[in-house]
GROMACS .gro file of C-alpha atoms in nm:
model
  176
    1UNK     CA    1   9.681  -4.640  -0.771
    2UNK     CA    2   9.921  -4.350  -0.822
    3UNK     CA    3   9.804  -4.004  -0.930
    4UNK     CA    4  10.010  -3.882  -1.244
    5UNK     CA    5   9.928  -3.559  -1.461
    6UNK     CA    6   9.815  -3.659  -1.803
    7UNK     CA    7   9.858  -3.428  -2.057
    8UNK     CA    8   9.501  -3.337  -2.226
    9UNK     CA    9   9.360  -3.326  -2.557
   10UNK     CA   10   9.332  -3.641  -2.626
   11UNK     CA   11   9.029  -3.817  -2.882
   12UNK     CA   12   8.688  -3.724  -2.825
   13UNK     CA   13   8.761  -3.445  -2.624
   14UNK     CA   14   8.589  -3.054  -2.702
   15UNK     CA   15   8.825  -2.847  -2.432
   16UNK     CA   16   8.827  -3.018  -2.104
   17UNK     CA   17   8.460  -3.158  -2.176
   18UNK     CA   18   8.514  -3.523  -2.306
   19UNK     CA   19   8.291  -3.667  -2.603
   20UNK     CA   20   8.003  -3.898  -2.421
   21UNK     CA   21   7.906  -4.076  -2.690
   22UNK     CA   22   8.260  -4.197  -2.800
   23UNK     CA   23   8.315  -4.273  -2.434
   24UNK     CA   24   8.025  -4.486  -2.445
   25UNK     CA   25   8.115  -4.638  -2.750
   26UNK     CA   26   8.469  -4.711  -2.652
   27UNK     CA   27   8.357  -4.887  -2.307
   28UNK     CA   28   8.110  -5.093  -2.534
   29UNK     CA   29   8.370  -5.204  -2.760
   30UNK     CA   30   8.650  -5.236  -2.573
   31UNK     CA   31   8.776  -5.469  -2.237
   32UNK     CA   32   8.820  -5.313  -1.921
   33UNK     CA   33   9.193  -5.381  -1.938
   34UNK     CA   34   9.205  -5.216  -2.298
   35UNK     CA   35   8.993  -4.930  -2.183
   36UNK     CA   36   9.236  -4.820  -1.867
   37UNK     CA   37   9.515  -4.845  -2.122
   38UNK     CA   38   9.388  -4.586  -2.364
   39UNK     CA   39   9.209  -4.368  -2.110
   40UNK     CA   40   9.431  -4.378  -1.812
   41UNK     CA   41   9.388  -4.066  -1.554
   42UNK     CA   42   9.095  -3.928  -1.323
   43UNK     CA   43   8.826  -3.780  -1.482
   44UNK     CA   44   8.540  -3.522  -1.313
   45UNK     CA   45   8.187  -3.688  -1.349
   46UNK     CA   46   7.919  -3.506  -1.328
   47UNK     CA   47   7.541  -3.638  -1.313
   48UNK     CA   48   7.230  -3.510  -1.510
   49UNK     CA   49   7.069  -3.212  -1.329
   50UNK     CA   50   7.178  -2.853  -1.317
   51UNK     CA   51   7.338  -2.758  -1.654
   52UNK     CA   52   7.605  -2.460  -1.689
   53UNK     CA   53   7.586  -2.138  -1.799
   54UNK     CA   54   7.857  -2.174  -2.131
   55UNK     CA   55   7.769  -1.728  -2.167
   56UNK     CA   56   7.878  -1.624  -1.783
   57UNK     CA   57   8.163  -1.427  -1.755
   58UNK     CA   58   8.087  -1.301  -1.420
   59UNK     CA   59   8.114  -1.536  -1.120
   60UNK     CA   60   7.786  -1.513  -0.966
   61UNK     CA   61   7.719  -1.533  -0.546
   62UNK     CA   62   7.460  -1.811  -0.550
   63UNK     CA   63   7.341  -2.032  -0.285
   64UNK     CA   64   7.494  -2.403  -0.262
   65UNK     CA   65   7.234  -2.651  -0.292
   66UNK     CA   66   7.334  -3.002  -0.353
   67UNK     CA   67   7.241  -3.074  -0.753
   68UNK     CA   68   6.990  -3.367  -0.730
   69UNK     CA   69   7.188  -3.716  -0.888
   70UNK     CA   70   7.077  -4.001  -1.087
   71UNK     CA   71   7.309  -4.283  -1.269
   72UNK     CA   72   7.302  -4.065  -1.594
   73UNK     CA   73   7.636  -3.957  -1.655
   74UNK     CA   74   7.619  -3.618  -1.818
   75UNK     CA   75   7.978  -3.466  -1.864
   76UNK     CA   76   8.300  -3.614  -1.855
   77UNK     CA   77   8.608  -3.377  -1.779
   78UNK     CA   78   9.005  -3.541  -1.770
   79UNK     CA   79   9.210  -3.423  -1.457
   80UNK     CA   80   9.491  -3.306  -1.739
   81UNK     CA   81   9.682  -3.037  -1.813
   82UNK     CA   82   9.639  -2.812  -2.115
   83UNK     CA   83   9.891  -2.784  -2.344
   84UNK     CA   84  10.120  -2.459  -2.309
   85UNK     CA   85  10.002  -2.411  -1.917
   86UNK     CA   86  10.237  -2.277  -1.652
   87UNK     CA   87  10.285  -2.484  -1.353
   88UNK     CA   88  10.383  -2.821  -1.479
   89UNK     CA   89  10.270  -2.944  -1.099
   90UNK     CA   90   9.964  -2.803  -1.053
   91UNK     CA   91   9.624  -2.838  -1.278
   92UNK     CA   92   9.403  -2.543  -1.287
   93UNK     CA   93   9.017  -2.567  -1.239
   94UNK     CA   94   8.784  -2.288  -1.334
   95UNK     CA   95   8.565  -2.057  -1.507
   96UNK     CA   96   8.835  -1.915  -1.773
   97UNK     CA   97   8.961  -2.056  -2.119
   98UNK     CA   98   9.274  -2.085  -2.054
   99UNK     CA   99   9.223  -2.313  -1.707
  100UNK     CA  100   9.307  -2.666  -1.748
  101UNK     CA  101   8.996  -2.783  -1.643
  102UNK     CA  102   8.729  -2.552  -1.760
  103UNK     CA  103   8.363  -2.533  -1.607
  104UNK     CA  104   8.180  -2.287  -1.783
  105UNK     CA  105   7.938  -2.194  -1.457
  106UNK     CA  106   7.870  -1.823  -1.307
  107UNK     CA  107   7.896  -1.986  -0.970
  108UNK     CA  108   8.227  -2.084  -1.055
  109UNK     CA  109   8.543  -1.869  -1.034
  110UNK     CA  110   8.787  -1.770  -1.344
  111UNK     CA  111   9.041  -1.935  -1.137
  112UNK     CA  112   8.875  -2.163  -0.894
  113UNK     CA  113   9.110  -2.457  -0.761
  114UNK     CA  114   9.416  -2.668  -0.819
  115UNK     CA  115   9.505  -2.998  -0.814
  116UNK     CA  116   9.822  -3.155  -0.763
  117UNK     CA  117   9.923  -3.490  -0.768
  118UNK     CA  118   9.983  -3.696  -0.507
  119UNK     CA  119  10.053  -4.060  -0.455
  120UNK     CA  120   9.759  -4.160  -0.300
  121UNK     CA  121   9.517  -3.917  -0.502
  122UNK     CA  122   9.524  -3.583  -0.542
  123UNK     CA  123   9.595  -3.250  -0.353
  124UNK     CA  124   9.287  -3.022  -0.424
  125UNK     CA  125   9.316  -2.666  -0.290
  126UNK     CA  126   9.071  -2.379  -0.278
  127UNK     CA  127   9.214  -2.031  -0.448
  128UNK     CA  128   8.992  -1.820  -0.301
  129UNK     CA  129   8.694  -1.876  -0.482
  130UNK     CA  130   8.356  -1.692  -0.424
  131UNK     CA  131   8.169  -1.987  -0.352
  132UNK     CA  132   8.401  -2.218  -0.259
  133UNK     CA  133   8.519  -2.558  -0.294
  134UNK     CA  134   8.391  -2.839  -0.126
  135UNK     CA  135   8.507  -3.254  -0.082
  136UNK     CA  136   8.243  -3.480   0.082
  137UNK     CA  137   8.052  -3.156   0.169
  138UNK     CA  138   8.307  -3.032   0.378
  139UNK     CA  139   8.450  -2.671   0.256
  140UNK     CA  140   8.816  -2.638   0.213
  141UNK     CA  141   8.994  -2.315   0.365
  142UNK     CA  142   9.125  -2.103   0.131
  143UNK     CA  143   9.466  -2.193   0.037
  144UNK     CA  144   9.497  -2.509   0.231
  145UNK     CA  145   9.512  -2.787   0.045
  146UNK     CA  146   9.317  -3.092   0.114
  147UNK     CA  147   9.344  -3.460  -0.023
  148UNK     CA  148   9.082  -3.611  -0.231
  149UNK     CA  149   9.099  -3.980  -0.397
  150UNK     CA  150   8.872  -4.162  -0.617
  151UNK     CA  151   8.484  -4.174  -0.517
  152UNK     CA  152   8.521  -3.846  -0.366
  153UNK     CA  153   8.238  -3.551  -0.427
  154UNK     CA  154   8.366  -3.281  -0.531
  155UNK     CA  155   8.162  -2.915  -0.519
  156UNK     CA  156   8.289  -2.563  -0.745
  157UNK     CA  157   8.035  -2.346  -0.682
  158UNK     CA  158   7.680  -2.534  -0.771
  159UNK     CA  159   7.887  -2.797  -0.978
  160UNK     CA  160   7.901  -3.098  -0.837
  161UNK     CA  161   8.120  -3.376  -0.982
  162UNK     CA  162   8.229  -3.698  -0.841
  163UNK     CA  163   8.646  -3.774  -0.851
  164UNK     CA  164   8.648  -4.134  -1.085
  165UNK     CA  165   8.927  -4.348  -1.156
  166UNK     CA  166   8.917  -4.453  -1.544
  167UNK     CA  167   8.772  -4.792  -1.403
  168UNK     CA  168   8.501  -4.644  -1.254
  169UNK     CA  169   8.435  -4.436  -1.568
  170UNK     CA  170   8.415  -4.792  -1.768
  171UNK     CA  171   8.199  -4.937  -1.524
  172UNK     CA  172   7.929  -4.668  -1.540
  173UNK     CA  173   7.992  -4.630  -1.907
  174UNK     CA  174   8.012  -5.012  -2.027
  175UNK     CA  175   7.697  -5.119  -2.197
  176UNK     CA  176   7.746  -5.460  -2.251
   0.00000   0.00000   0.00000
């Protein structure tokens, strides 16, 4: 499957946080086929444990412990670009507003990472963040960008997400 750049703002989305109850009730009431149509893209998943800090401005030196997971899906985030954004090829993930991808976490930087899209996935690269950014547990270098596909784990800071295809998404989503 190709990597493309969607464009964000779409239904049922609050910033870069997606809806989880319309998600749900879209997978219920729709076919897989119809679901990838109107939700195309990657999304960020993150599982129910550690929630963020939506008052830090500050990014915050904190010690990486792996969040403990469960199936519960807790927030949904689209790989998109904002609207208005510079650098049409890149998308922004971080700590400030006016990122792409926003992750409102003190452990995470205003300006954390990028991705860029790639054929086979994405491009993910580290800007220098205070606590880093980490694939499969394995910390990127600053700067150097490293490819990451769907299933991946991703880690900003203490937020840890898994990389999900929108079929994926359905399939932990569908209730039949």
């Amino acid at each position: 499957m190709t990597a493309t750049l969607a464009q964000g703002n779409h239904v049922g989305q609050r910033g870069s946080v997606w809806d989880k109850r319309g998600l749900v009730e879209a997978a219920g009431k729709s076919t897989l086929r119809e679901f990838l149509v109107r939700f195309r893209g990657y999304y960020l998943v993150s599982f129910q444990g550690r929630a963020a800090d939506p008052a830090s401005f500050r990014t915050s030196k904190m010690r990486i412990q792996r969040p403990s997971r469960n199936s519960t899906v807790e927030e949904i985030r689209k790989i998109a670009k904002a609207p208005g954004n510079p650098y049409k090829d890149r998308i922004s993930v971080g700590r400030a507003q006016n990122c792409d991808v926003v992750i409102r976490d003190p452990s995470v930087s205003k300006l954390h990472a990028h991705f860029r899209a790639r054929p086979e996935g994405f491009d993910l690269t580290d800007l220098e963040s205070k606590n880093h950014t980490l694939v499969n547990g394995e910390r990127l270098s600053p700067g150097a960008a490293g490819t990451v596909t769907d299933g991946d784990i991703l880690q900003f800071g203490a937020i840890e997400v898994q990389l999900a295809a929108a079929e994926a998404l359905y399939r932990w989503l569908h209730v039949p």
